[in-house]
C-alpha cells in the first residue's frame, strides 16, 4: 500500500526538472514525513522518484516581522497565539530532489522495466506518495538475497544490502577523518564477506593491516578458520624472483650501469646455481665478491647497495610464506605490519605483495581477489606530497585490475594525499565524515558525483554514518552503519582503563 503524503505545488520558481515542492498532508496515522525519505509522483514521463531534501514549516500569522513585534511585548507575551487559532495555520512543505524516472513493465507495477534521467518537472496538483521498500530496493539496486548488509538506509527501515559483484567488480575507497570509522566499516565488510555462503562465490581477501587492528578476527570462532595472519617480521621476499630492476626500485641510488652489471651477475649466478633451493642476497653478494673480471668500483658499489638491502632482513632464497598457496577464495589473509617501523620497509613489503598478487592473478594461479590497503596514502601518495616505491603497482592495479578481477579497496584519512590516479579509479566511494576543506575539494575534483551539496552533508556526518556512491549503487545513499557482530577486545577499553592498567604494570 502506498502512503499519500502531500500535493505538488508552486513555490519559489519550483517545480523545475531537478526539484519540486509539495505541501505535506496533515495526518494522524503516525507516518512522519522526514528529511531523507524517498517519495514519488506521477509525471508525464513515468514515476518520478525523489528524496526529501528539506522541510520548511510556515505560518502566515508569523510571517510579518512588524506584526510580531507589535503584538509581542513584555506585558503581553505572544498575544498572537491567544488571539487567533494560529496553530491550525501552521503547515509544512517539503522540497524534493528528483533522482530518476522508473517505468514498469506493462501492467506490472512491481517489475521495473527501465530507470532513466528525468527531463521534465513534476506537475503541480499531483499527489506525492512514499516509495515502499520493495520498490526502493530495486530502484537503488540493492540485493537483499545475497548482498552485503552494511546497515540501514538512513531514515528508512531498509537494510543496505549492497550487491557484492557491483561493489567488487571495480575498485572502491573508504575515506574519512581519523577516527571517522573507516576500520570499523572495513571490519563489517569483512564480516559480511567471510560469512557468505560458499556456494555464492567470494573472492580471496588480502588485507594490509598497518596497525594490527584486524588480528582479533583470528580469535572469532565462527570465522577463525578462514583467517590467516602473517606477521611481516617473518615475511621473506624471494631473491631469485626479483628482476634487476626491482633491485633498483628498492635501492634507488643504484645507477643504470650498475643495474646492467647486476643483471649479468644474476644471470651467471642462476646458470651456476643448481641447488634448487634458490640463492639468498648474501649468496649474490659473495658471487659478486668472487668475480675477478668486473669493474672494481661498480662491484664495490653494488655490494654496498645489496648489503644495505640485506640489513632490512626482508630477503631470502624463497618466498615465505608462498603467496600462491595461502591466497584462497573466501579466505582472509592479513599482513600485519604493526611491528614495522621503517616506512621504506613497509613500502617494499606492500610493493612486493601487490606485484606478486597481480602477477599470479593475471596468470590465473590465484582466484579473483579483493586487496584492502589501510593507510593507502602511505603506499600510493600523490606526487606533490611524497614518494613511495609501491605507488606504481597500486596505480597499475587501479587502472588494469578490473579486467583480471583484482579489486582494490583504498582506505585513507587524507584523500588529498592519495594518488589522484588511484582515487579516480575507485568507482565506488564510502565516505564517512570529512572536515578538511582541501580533502573535500580533492574529492569533488576526483569524482563528478560529489556536488557542493554532498560536500556539505559529508562534513556533517556523525560517526557511524556514511555516504555510499558510485557503481555499487544506482543513486548515492546515506547509510547508518550497523554494529559489528564480532567485537575486538580492544574496542571497549577506555583510555582511563589502559592508564590504570599501565600503572599496575609499571609499579610491579
Ligand atoms: N558504526 C559504528 N558504530 C559504533 N562505533 C563506531 C562505528 N564506527 C566507528 N565507531 C567507533 O569510532 C572509533 C573510531 O573508529 P575507527 O577506528 O574505525 O576509525 P578510523 O577511521 O579507522 O580512524 P583512523 O583513520 O585513525 O584509523 C572506534 O572506537 C569505533 O569503535
Ligand atoms: Mg583505521
Short mmCIF file of C-alpha atoms and ligand atoms in Angstrom, two decimals:
data_model
loop_
_atom_site.label_atom_id
_atom_site.label_comp_id
_atom_site.label_asym_id
_atom_site.label_seq_id
_atom_site.Cartn_x
_atom_site.Cartn_y
_atom_site.Cartn_z
CA UNK A 1 0.00 0.00 0.00
CA UNK A 2 1.35 3.41 -0.81
CA UNK A 3 1.03 6.30 1.60
CA UNK A 4 -0.04 9.59 0.20
CA UNK A 5 1.98 12.33 1.83
CA UNK A 6 1.11 15.52 0.00
CA UNK A 7 0.41 17.52 -3.13
CA UNK A 8 2.89 19.17 -5.52
CA UNK A 9 2.51 22.95 -5.65
CA UNK A 10 4.26 26.08 -6.92
CA UNK A 11 6.74 27.68 -4.59
CA UNK A 12 9.77 29.87 -5.28
CA UNK A 13 10.19 29.17 -9.03
CA UNK A 14 9.69 25.45 -8.48
CA UNK A 15 8.99 22.76 -9.69
CA UNK A 16 11.82 22.52 -12.16
CA UNK A 17 13.45 19.42 -13.59
CA UNK A 18 15.64 18.91 -10.55
CA UNK A 19 13.33 19.78 -7.66
CA UNK A 20 9.72 20.20 -6.64
CA UNK A 21 7.94 21.36 -3.50
CA UNK A 22 4.89 19.68 -2.00
CA UNK A 23 2.55 20.60 0.83
CA UNK A 24 2.70 17.93 3.47
CA UNK A 25 -0.68 16.44 4.40
CA UNK A 26 -1.76 16.75 8.00
CA UNK A 27 -2.02 13.20 9.21
CA UNK A 28 -2.91 11.15 12.23
CA UNK A 29 -1.73 7.71 11.17
CA UNK A 30 1.67 8.01 12.76
CA UNK A 31 3.59 8.31 9.48
CA UNK A 32 6.05 11.14 9.85
CA UNK A 33 7.39 12.83 6.76
CA UNK A 34 11.11 13.33 7.33
CA UNK A 35 14.10 14.63 5.51
CA UNK A 36 15.76 11.77 3.62
CA UNK A 37 12.60 9.82 2.79
CA UNK A 38 12.07 8.64 -0.76
CA UNK A 39 8.85 9.76 -2.47
CA UNK A 40 7.32 9.57 -5.93
CA UNK A 41 4.77 11.35 -8.03
CA UNK A 42 3.37 10.54 -11.46
CA UNK A 43 4.86 12.71 -14.13
CA UNK A 44 4.33 12.61 -17.86
CA UNK A 45 7.49 10.53 -18.18
CA UNK A 46 6.61 7.83 -15.65
CA UNK A 47 7.09 7.52 -11.90
CA UNK A 48 9.31 10.35 -10.80
CA UNK A 49 11.31 9.26 -7.76
CA UNK A 50 12.98 11.75 -5.47
CA UNK A 51 14.31 12.26 -1.99
CA UNK A 52 13.05 14.82 0.51
CA UNK A 53 15.87 17.26 0.89
CA UNK A 54 14.35 19.98 3.02
CA UNK A 55 11.28 20.51 5.18
CA UNK A 56 10.04 24.00 5.87
CA UNK A 57 7.41 24.95 8.48
CA UNK A 58 5.34 28.02 7.65
CA UNK A 59 2.68 30.01 9.45
CA UNK A 60 1.07 33.06 7.84
CA UNK A 61 0.38 34.55 11.27
CA UNK A 62 4.06 34.70 11.96
CA UNK A 63 5.35 35.78 8.59
CA UNK A 64 5.35 39.52 9.14
CA UNK A 65 8.11 40.76 11.42
CA UNK A 66 6.41 44.10 12.16
CA UNK A 67 3.15 42.49 13.31
CA UNK A 68 5.01 40.06 15.51
CA UNK A 69 6.97 42.91 17.02
CA UNK A 70 3.83 44.99 17.58
CA UNK A 71 1.88 42.19 19.25
CA UNK A 72 4.75 40.85 21.24
CA UNK A 73 5.95 42.91 24.14
CA UNK A 74 6.84 42.33 27.77
CA UNK A 75 3.37 42.98 29.12
CA UNK A 76 1.69 40.82 26.53
CA UNK A 77 3.94 37.95 25.59
CA UNK A 78 2.93 36.25 22.41
CA UNK A 79 -0.57 37.68 22.25
CA UNK A 80 -0.97 36.45 18.66
CA UNK A 81 -1.12 32.88 19.83
CA UNK A 82 -4.07 33.72 22.13
CA UNK A 83 -5.95 35.90 19.65
CA UNK A 84 -6.02 33.59 16.63
CA UNK A 85 -6.09 29.86 16.01
CA UNK A 86 -2.54 30.26 14.83
CA UNK A 87 -1.53 26.63 15.47
CA UNK A 88 -4.08 25.49 12.90
CA UNK A 89 -2.44 27.69 10.34
CA UNK A 90 0.94 26.09 10.64
CA UNK A 91 1.77 23.97 7.61
CA UNK A 92 4.79 22.16 6.35
CA UNK A 93 6.23 21.94 2.91
CA UNK A 94 8.90 19.62 1.65
CA UNK A 95 11.39 20.17 -1.13
CA UNK A 96 12.16 17.05 -3.12
CA UNK A 97 15.28 16.49 -5.18
CA UNK A 98 14.48 14.30 -8.16
CA UNK A 99 16.57 11.21 -8.74
CA UNK A 100 15.10 9.46 -11.75
CA UNK A 101 12.14 8.08 -13.61
CA UNK A 102 11.03 4.49 -13.49
CA UNK A 103 8.88 2.78 -16.00
CA UNK A 104 7.28 -0.52 -15.11
CA UNK A 105 6.83 -3.49 -17.32
CA UNK A 106 3.41 -3.45 -18.90
CA UNK A 107 0.63 -3.94 -16.37
CA UNK A 108 3.04 -4.97 -13.66
CA UNK A 109 3.73 -2.29 -11.08
CA UNK A 110 6.31 -4.49 -9.40
CA UNK A 111 8.81 -5.21 -12.14
CA UNK A 112 10.87 -2.24 -13.24
CA UNK A 113 11.41 -2.02 -16.96
CA UNK A 114 13.69 0.96 -17.13
CA UNK A 115 15.26 3.63 -14.94
CA UNK A 116 16.16 6.88 -16.66
CA UNK A 117 17.00 10.52 -16.01
CA UNK A 118 14.08 12.91 -15.77
CA UNK A 119 13.81 15.67 -18.33
CA UNK A 120 10.53 17.28 -17.25
CA UNK A 121 9.30 18.70 -13.92
CA UNK A 122 6.63 17.24 -11.64
CA UNK A 123 3.12 18.72 -12.19
CA UNK A 124 1.61 20.99 -9.54
CA UNK A 125 -1.57 19.42 -8.17
CA UNK A 126 -0.31 15.85 -8.46
CA UNK A 127 -0.21 13.62 -5.41
CA UNK A 128 3.02 12.58 -3.74
CA UNK A 129 3.45 9.10 -2.23
CA UNK A 130 6.06 7.34 -0.12
CA UNK A 131 8.12 4.82 -2.07
CA UNK A 132 7.65 1.40 -0.49
CA UNK A 133 10.63 -0.75 0.50
CA UNK A 134 10.23 -3.27 -2.31
CA UNK A 135 10.33 -0.65 -4.99
CA UNK A 136 13.09 1.30 -3.25
CA UNK A 137 15.44 -1.66 -3.16
CA UNK A 138 15.02 -2.20 -6.91
CA UNK A 139 15.35 1.48 -7.64
CA UNK A 140 18.57 1.76 -5.63
CA UNK A 141 19.95 -1.54 -6.92
CA UNK A 142 20.17 -3.40 -3.59
CA UNK A 143 20.39 -7.20 -3.36
CA UNK A 144 18.54 -8.44 -0.29
CA UNK A 145 19.05 -12.09 -1.30
CA UNK A 146 22.82 -12.19 -1.25
CA UNK A 147 24.16 -8.66 -0.79
CA UNK A 148 26.47 -7.38 1.92
CA UNK A 149 24.48 -5.93 4.79
CA UNK A 150 26.26 -2.75 5.80
CA UNK A 151 23.46 -1.19 7.85
CA UNK A 152 20.25 0.68 7.23
CA UNK A 153 19.46 3.25 4.58
CA UNK A 154 19.08 6.45 6.55
CA UNK A 155 15.58 7.40 7.69
CA UNK A 156 14.08 4.25 6.18
CA UNK A 157 13.87 0.81 7.68
CA UNK A 158 15.51 -0.79 4.68
CA UNK A 159 18.70 -2.80 5.11
CA UNK A 160 21.51 -1.67 2.84
CA UNK A 161 22.29 -4.97 1.14
CA UNK A 162 24.99 -3.96 -1.29
CA UNK A 163 25.43 -6.17 -4.31
CA UNK A 164 28.88 -7.74 -3.96
CA UNK A 165 29.54 -8.01 -7.68
CA UNK A 166 28.74 -4.38 -8.23
CA UNK A 167 30.97 -3.32 -5.36
CA UNK A 168 33.94 -5.54 -6.18
CA UNK A 169 33.85 -5.60 -9.97
CA UNK A 170 35.51 -2.23 -9.80
CA UNK A 171 37.62 -0.65 -7.11
CA UNK A 172 36.37 1.29 -4.12
CA UNK A 173 37.67 3.67 -1.47
CA UNK A 174 36.79 4.27 2.18
CA UNK A 175 37.53 7.83 3.24
CA UNK A 176 37.13 9.92 6.38
CA UNK A 177 38.95 11.90 9.01
CA UNK A 178 40.93 9.96 11.58
CA UNK A 179 38.51 8.24 13.94
CA UNK A 180 35.67 8.55 11.43
CA UNK A 181 35.04 4.81 11.49
CA UNK A 182 36.89 3.51 8.39
CA UNK A 183 38.41 0.49 10.09
CA UNK A 184 35.11 -0.26 11.79
CA UNK A 185 33.32 -0.22 8.45
CA UNK A 186 36.05 -2.38 6.92
CA UNK A 187 35.57 -4.99 9.62
CA UNK A 188 31.85 -5.05 8.82
CA UNK A 189 32.60 -5.65 5.14
CA UNK A 190 34.95 -8.45 6.22
CA UNK A 191 32.29 -9.97 8.48
CA UNK A 192 29.88 -9.99 5.57
CA UNK A 193 32.34 -11.48 3.09
CA UNK A 194 33.62 -14.13 5.48
CA UNK A 195 30.16 -15.29 6.48
CA UNK A 196 28.86 -15.57 2.93
CA UNK A 197 27.77 -19.00 1.86
CA UNK A 198 30.49 -20.77 -0.09
CA UNK A 199 28.16 -21.55 -2.96
CA UNK A 200 27.62 -17.82 -3.57
CA UNK A 201 31.25 -17.35 -4.54
CA UNK A 202 33.51 -14.96 -2.65
CA UNK A 203 36.90 -13.63 -3.73
CA UNK A 204 40.08 -14.07 -1.75
CA UNK A 205 40.65 -11.12 0.59
CA UNK A 206 44.09 -9.76 1.32
CA UNK A 207 44.40 -7.02 3.90
CA UNK A 208 47.38 -4.77 4.55
CA UNK A 209 46.89 -4.11 8.25
CA UNK A 210 49.23 -1.29 9.21
CA UNK A 211 48.35 -1.17 12.90
CA UNK A 212 47.37 -4.76 13.67
CA UNK A 213 43.73 -3.71 14.09
CA UNK A 214 42.21 -6.77 12.46
CA UNK A 215 44.14 -9.60 14.08
CA UNK A 216 41.22 -10.12 16.53
CA UNK A 217 39.34 -11.79 13.68
CA UNK A 218 41.60 -14.82 14.19
CA UNK A 219 40.01 -15.31 17.63
CA UNK A 220 36.40 -15.15 16.49
CA UNK A 221 35.25 -18.75 16.46
CA UNK A 222 32.70 -18.77 13.62
CA UNK A 223 35.18 -17.37 11.13
CA UNK A 224 38.64 -18.03 12.52
CA UNK A 225 39.32 -20.93 10.18
CA UNK A 226 39.03 -18.57 7.29
CA UNK A 227 41.56 -16.09 8.66
CA UNK A 228 45.36 -16.25 8.31
CA UNK A 229 47.65 -13.72 9.89
CA UNK A 230 51.11 -13.14 8.54
CA UNK A 231 53.41 -11.18 10.78
CA UNK A 232 55.63 -9.40 8.32
CA UNK A 233 58.60 -9.80 10.65
CA UNK A 234 58.82 -13.35 9.34
CA UNK A 235 57.99 -12.38 5.81
CA UNK A 236 60.59 -13.18 3.20
CA UNK A 237 60.88 -11.87 -0.33
CA UNK A 238 62.36 -14.33 -2.78
CA UNK A 239 65.61 -13.01 -4.24
CA UNK A 240 65.58 -15.34 -7.28
CA UNK A 241 62.16 -13.98 -8.21
CA UNK A 242 63.35 -10.36 -8.31
CA UNK A 243 64.47 -8.94 -11.60
CA UNK A 244 67.38 -6.46 -11.64
CA UNK A 245 65.02 -3.51 -11.96
CA UNK A 246 63.25 -4.48 -8.74
CA UNK A 247 66.60 -4.01 -7.03
CA UNK A 248 66.73 -0.54 -8.46
CA UNK A 249 63.23 0.11 -7.19
CA UNK A 250 64.16 -0.99 -3.68
CA UNK A 251 67.54 0.73 -3.76
CA UNK A 252 67.01 3.86 -5.78
CA UNK A 253 70.62 5.02 -5.87
CA UNK A 254 71.78 2.06 -7.98
CA UNK A 255 72.72 3.55 -11.34
CA UNK A 256 71.64 2.14 -14.68
CA UNK A 257 75.18 0.97 -15.42
CA UNK A 258 75.25 -0.86 -12.11
CA UNK A 259 71.87 -2.45 -12.80
CA UNK A 260 73.20 -3.78 -16.10
CA UNK A 261 76.18 -5.29 -14.31
CA UNK A 262 73.89 -6.71 -11.66
CA UNK A 263 71.74 -8.37 -14.26
CA UNK A 264 74.83 -10.12 -15.69
CA UNK A 265 75.77 -11.35 -12.22
CA UNK A 266 72.26 -12.59 -11.59
CA UNK A 267 72.21 -14.41 -14.91
CA UNK A 268 75.56 -16.08 -14.23
CA UNK A 269 74.59 -16.99 -10.69
CA UNK A 270 71.36 -18.56 -11.97
CA UNK A 271 73.32 -20.59 -14.52
CA UNK A 272 75.72 -21.81 -11.86
CA UNK A 273 73.17 -22.39 -9.13
CA UNK A 274 71.93 -25.94 -9.25
CA UNK A 275 70.99 -26.25 -5.58
CA UNK A 276 67.27 -25.75 -6.43
CA UNK A 277 66.94 -24.02 -3.06
CA UNK A 278 67.41 -20.67 -4.66
CA UNK A 279 70.01 -18.14 -3.62
CA UNK A 280 69.99 -15.50 -0.94
CA UNK A 281 71.14 -11.91 -1.05
CA UNK A 282 74.35 -12.97 0.72
CA UNK A 283 74.93 -15.63 -1.95
CA UNK A 284 74.60 -12.91 -4.57
CA UNK A 285 76.99 -10.65 -2.66
CA UNK A 286 79.66 -13.36 -2.34
CA UNK A 287 79.20 -14.23 -6.00
CA UNK A 288 79.97 -10.64 -6.94
CA UNK A 289 82.91 -10.54 -4.50
CA UNK A 290 84.43 -13.65 -6.04
CA UNK A 291 84.31 -12.27 -9.56
CA UNK A 292 87.72 -11.17 -10.72
CA UNK A 293 86.83 -9.61 -14.06
CA UNK A 294 84.29 -6.87 -13.42
CA UNK A 295 84.97 -3.21 -12.83
CA UNK A 296 86.11 -2.86 -9.25
CA UNK A 297 84.27 0.28 -8.32
CA UNK A 298 80.99 -0.96 -9.82
CA UNK A 299 81.42 -4.17 -7.87
CA UNK A 300 82.08 -2.32 -4.63
CA UNK A 301 79.10 -0.05 -5.14
CA UNK A 302 76.78 -2.98 -5.91
CA UNK A 303 77.98 -4.89 -2.87
CA UNK A 304 77.35 -1.81 -0.75
CA UNK A 305 73.81 -1.37 -2.04
CA UNK A 306 72.98 -5.04 -1.68
CA UNK A 307 74.42 -5.20 1.84
CA UNK A 308 72.23 -2.26 2.75
CA UNK A 309 69.18 -4.14 1.47
CA UNK A 310 70.23 -7.21 3.43
CA UNK A 311 70.06 -5.06 6.57
CA UNK A 312 66.30 -4.80 6.14
CA UNK A 313 66.14 -8.54 6.90
CA UNK A 314 63.43 -8.98 4.35
CA UNK A 315 65.03 -11.09 1.66
CA UNK A 316 65.70 -14.80 1.38
CA UNK A 317 66.19 -17.60 -1.15
CA UNK A 318 62.48 -18.34 -1.19
CA UNK A 319 59.22 -16.55 -0.75
CA UNK A 320 57.87 -17.10 2.72
CA UNK A 321 55.00 -17.69 3.01
CA UNK A 322 54.25 -18.67 -0.58
CA UNK A 323 51.52 -16.28 -1.66
CA UNK A 324 50.24 -18.69 -4.24
CA UNK A 325 49.46 -21.25 -1.55
CA UNK A 326 47.94 -19.02 1.08
CA UNK A 327 45.58 -16.93 -1.04
CA UNK A 328 42.28 -18.75 -1.29
CA UNK A 329 38.71 -17.84 -2.29
CA UNK A 330 36.50 -16.75 0.62
CA UNK A 331 39.51 -16.58 2.96
CA UNK A 332 41.15 -13.58 4.56
CA UNK A 333 44.92 -13.14 4.67
CA UNK A 334 46.06 -10.35 6.95
CA UNK A 335 49.54 -8.94 6.56
CA UNK A 336 50.23 -7.42 9.93
CA UNK A 337 52.71 -4.54 9.62
CA UNK A 338 52.25 -3.45 13.24
CA UNK A 339 55.85 -4.14 14.21
CA UNK A 340 57.48 -2.49 11.23
CA UNK A 341 58.79 0.97 11.88
CA UNK A 342 60.66 1.76 8.69
CA UNK A 343 58.31 3.25 6.11
CA UNK A 344 60.67 2.11 3.35
CA UNK A 345 60.45 -1.47 4.56
CA UNK A 346 56.67 -1.26 4.74
CA UNK A 347 56.55 0.06 1.19
CA UNK A 348 58.83 -2.70 -0.08
CA UNK A 349 56.59 -5.32 1.54
CA UNK A 350 53.43 -3.80 0.09
CA UNK A 351 55.06 -3.36 -3.31
CA UNK A 352 56.13 -7.00 -3.38
CA UNK A 353 52.75 -8.33 -2.25
CA UNK A 354 50.88 -6.22 -4.81
CA UNK A 355 53.21 -7.20 -7.63
CA UNK A 356 53.05 -10.89 -6.85
CA UNK A 357 49.29 -10.93 -6.37
CA UNK A 358 48.66 -9.13 -9.62
CA UNK A 359 51.14 -11.36 -11.48
CA UNK A 360 49.60 -14.53 -10.06
CA UNK A 361 46.12 -13.29 -10.83
CA UNK A 362 46.98 -12.49 -14.42
CA UNK A 363 48.36 -15.98 -14.83
CA UNK A 364 45.16 -17.28 -13.23
CA UNK A 365 47.11 -19.01 -10.49
CA UNK A 366 45.07 -17.45 -7.69
CA UNK A 367 41.32 -16.71 -7.55
CA UNK A 368 39.88 -13.22 -8.03
CA UNK A 369 40.82 -11.13 -5.05
CA UNK A 370 40.00 -8.06 -3.04
CA UNK A 371 43.11 -6.26 -1.82
CA UNK A 372 42.39 -3.88 1.05
CA UNK A 373 45.08 -1.31 1.78
CA UNK A 374 44.83 0.61 5.07
CA UNK A 375 46.56 3.99 5.19
CA UNK A 376 46.71 3.93 1.40
CA UNK A 377 48.20 7.44 1.26
CA UNK A 378 51.41 5.97 2.72
CA UNK A 379 51.72 3.48 -0.11
CA UNK A 380 50.26 5.39 -3.02
CA UNK A 381 50.74 9.11 -2.36
CA UNK A 382 50.08 12.00 -4.72
CA UNK A 383 53.42 13.13 -6.13
CA UNK A 384 53.20 16.61 -4.63
CA UNK A 385 53.25 15.12 -1.13
CA UNK A 386 55.75 12.31 -1.06
CA UNK A 387 57.15 9.38 -2.97
CA UNK A 388 56.56 5.71 -2.43
CA UNK A 389 58.06 2.84 -4.34
CA UNK A 390 54.79 0.90 -4.05
CA UNK A 391 52.86 3.61 -5.88
CA UNK A 392 53.38 2.41 -9.42
CA UNK A 393 51.99 -1.11 -8.88
CA UNK A 394 48.99 0.18 -6.92
CA UNK A 395 48.21 2.59 -9.76
CA UNK A 396 48.63 -0.24 -12.24
CA UNK A 397 46.16 -2.43 -10.36
CA UNK A 398 43.84 0.58 -10.11
CA UNK A 399 43.98 1.01 -13.88
CA UNK A 400 44.08 -2.56 -15.11
CA UNK A 401 42.94 -4.73 -12.21
CA UNK A 402 39.29 -4.79 -13.20
CA UNK A 403 39.99 -6.82 -16.33
CA UNK A 404 41.57 -9.52 -14.20
CA UNK A 405 39.07 -9.30 -11.34
CA UNK A 406 41.62 -7.84 -8.99
CA UNK A 407 39.76 -5.35 -6.84
CA UNK A 408 41.37 -2.68 -4.72
CA UNK A 409 39.95 -1.10 -1.59
CA UNK A 410 41.88 2.01 -0.63
CA UNK A 411 41.41 3.34 2.88
CA UNK A 412 42.67 6.78 3.76
CA UNK A 413 42.23 9.59 6.24
CA UNK A 414 43.87 12.11 3.89
CA UNK A 415 42.25 11.79 0.45
CA UNK A 416 44.22 14.81 -0.70
CA UNK A 417 47.47 12.96 -0.13
CA UNK A 418 46.26 9.91 -2.01
CA UNK A 419 47.21 9.50 -5.68
CA UNK A 420 44.58 11.06 -7.91
CA UNK A 421 45.11 8.33 -10.49
CA UNK A 422 44.29 5.64 -7.95
CA UNK A 423 41.45 7.56 -6.30
CA UNK A 424 39.73 8.40 -9.56
CA UNK A 425 39.67 4.70 -10.45
CA UNK A 426 37.81 3.95 -7.23
CA UNK A 427 34.37 3.72 -8.80
CA UNK A 428 32.52 3.35 -5.54
CA UNK A 429 33.24 5.52 -2.59
CA UNK A 430 32.26 5.04 1.02
CA UNK A 431 32.61 8.43 2.57
CA UNK A 432 32.38 8.99 6.28
CA UNK A 433 32.91 12.32 7.97
CA UNK A 434 35.48 14.55 6.25
CA UNK A 435 36.01 18.03 7.63
CA UNK A 436 39.13 19.30 5.89
CA UNK A 437 38.11 21.61 3.02
CA UNK A 438 41.17 20.62 0.96
CA UNK A 439 40.24 16.95 1.23
CA UNK A 440 36.66 17.74 0.26
CA UNK A 441 37.79 19.73 -2.75
CA UNK A 442 40.12 16.94 -3.83
CA UNK A 443 37.20 14.52 -3.60
CA UNK A 444 34.99 16.81 -5.66
CA UNK A 445 37.76 17.01 -8.27
CA UNK A 446 38.21 13.26 -8.45
CA UNK A 447 34.52 12.43 -8.67
CA UNK A 448 31.95 14.35 -10.65
CA UNK A 449 29.17 12.92 -8.46
CA UNK A 450 30.22 14.86 -5.41
CA UNK A 451 28.48 18.19 -5.67
CA UNK A 452 28.70 21.10 -3.24
CA UNK A 453 25.53 19.87 -1.54
CA UNK A 454 27.06 16.48 -0.92
CA UNK A 455 30.28 18.07 0.32
CA UNK A 456 28.25 19.98 2.90
CA UNK A 457 26.47 16.82 4.01
CA UNK A 458 29.74 14.87 4.19
CA UNK A 459 31.23 17.39 6.57
CA UNK A 460 28.32 16.96 8.97
CA UNK A 461 28.11 13.16 9.04
CA UNK A 462 28.23 11.61 12.51
CA UNK A 463 30.34 8.58 13.45
CA UNK A 464 28.51 5.53 12.14
CA UNK A 465 27.02 7.29 9.12
CA UNK A 466 28.29 7.19 5.57
CA UNK A 467 27.55 8.24 2.06
CA UNK A 468 27.85 5.43 -0.46
CA UNK A 469 28.11 6.48 -4.06
CA UNK A 470 29.32 5.10 -7.35
CA UNK A 471 28.91 1.91 -9.26
CA UNK A 472 27.91 -0.21 -6.25
CA UNK A 473 24.54 1.52 -6.22
CA UNK A 474 22.21 3.31 -8.64
CA UNK A 475 21.98 6.53 -6.59
CA UNK A 476 24.08 7.93 -3.76
CA UNK A 477 22.63 6.88 -0.40
CA UNK A 478 23.28 7.66 3.22
CA UNK A 479 23.68 4.58 5.37
CA UNK A 480 23.62 4.13 9.11
CA UNK A 481 26.37 1.58 9.51
CA UNK A 482 25.34 -1.45 11.51
CA UNK A 483 27.08 -2.64 14.67
CA UNK A 484 29.84 -5.19 14.47
CA UNK A 485 28.80 -8.75 15.21
CA UNK A 486 32.25 -9.80 16.33
CA UNK A 487 33.96 -7.48 18.72
CA UNK A 488 37.61 -6.70 19.04
CA UNK A 489 38.85 -6.98 22.65
CA UNK A 490 40.36 -3.54 22.26
CA UNK A 491 37.10 -1.94 21.26
CA UNK A 492 35.54 -1.25 24.64
CA UNK A 493 38.72 -0.42 26.51
CA UNK A 494 38.80 3.22 27.52
CA UNK A 495 41.79 5.47 27.88
CA UNK A 496 41.42 5.50 31.68
CA UNK A 497 41.31 1.69 31.81
CA UNK A 498 44.53 1.45 29.85
CA UNK A 499 46.14 4.09 32.06
CA UNK A 500 45.19 2.36 35.29
CA UNK A 501 46.35 -1.00 33.95
CA UNK A 502 49.58 0.64 32.89
CA UNK A 503 50.14 1.94 36.41
CA UNK A 504 49.80 -1.56 37.81
CA UNK A 505 52.29 -2.99 35.37
CA UNK A 506 54.88 -0.28 35.95
CA UNK A 507 54.53 -0.42 39.75
CA UNK A 508 55.11 -4.20 39.85
N1 LIG B 1 29.39 2.30 13.04
C1 LIG B 1 29.93 2.47 14.24
N2 LIG B 1 29.24 2.12 15.34
C2 LIG B 1 29.79 2.26 16.56
N3 LIG B 1 31.02 2.72 16.79
C3 LIG B 1 31.76 3.09 15.76
C4 LIG B 1 31.25 2.98 14.41
N4 LIG B 1 32.20 3.41 13.58
C5 LIG B 1 33.24 3.75 14.36
N5 LIG B 1 32.99 3.56 15.65
C6 LIG B 1 33.92 3.85 16.75
O1 LIG B 1 34.66 5.01 16.43
C7 LIG B 1 36.02 4.86 16.77
C8 LIG B 1 36.93 5.14 15.58
O2 LIG B 1 36.68 4.21 14.55
P1 LIG B 1 37.82 3.65 13.59
O3 LIG B 1 38.98 3.12 14.35
O4 LIG B 1 37.15 2.72 12.66
O5 LIG B 1 38.27 4.98 12.85
P2 LIG B 1 39.23 5.16 11.60
O6 LIG B 1 38.51 5.99 10.62
O7 LIG B 1 39.72 3.84 11.15
O8 LIG B 1 40.42 6.01 12.22
P3 LIG B 1 41.95 6.09 11.73
O9 LIG B 1 41.96 6.92 10.49
O10 LIG B 1 42.63 6.79 12.85
O11 LIG B 1 42.42 4.70 11.50
C9 LIG B 1 36.18 3.43 17.27
O12 LIG B 1 36.29 3.46 18.68
C10 LIG B 1 34.93 2.73 16.86
O13 LIG B 1 34.57 1.75 17.80
MG1 LIG B 2 41.61 2.98 11.00
#
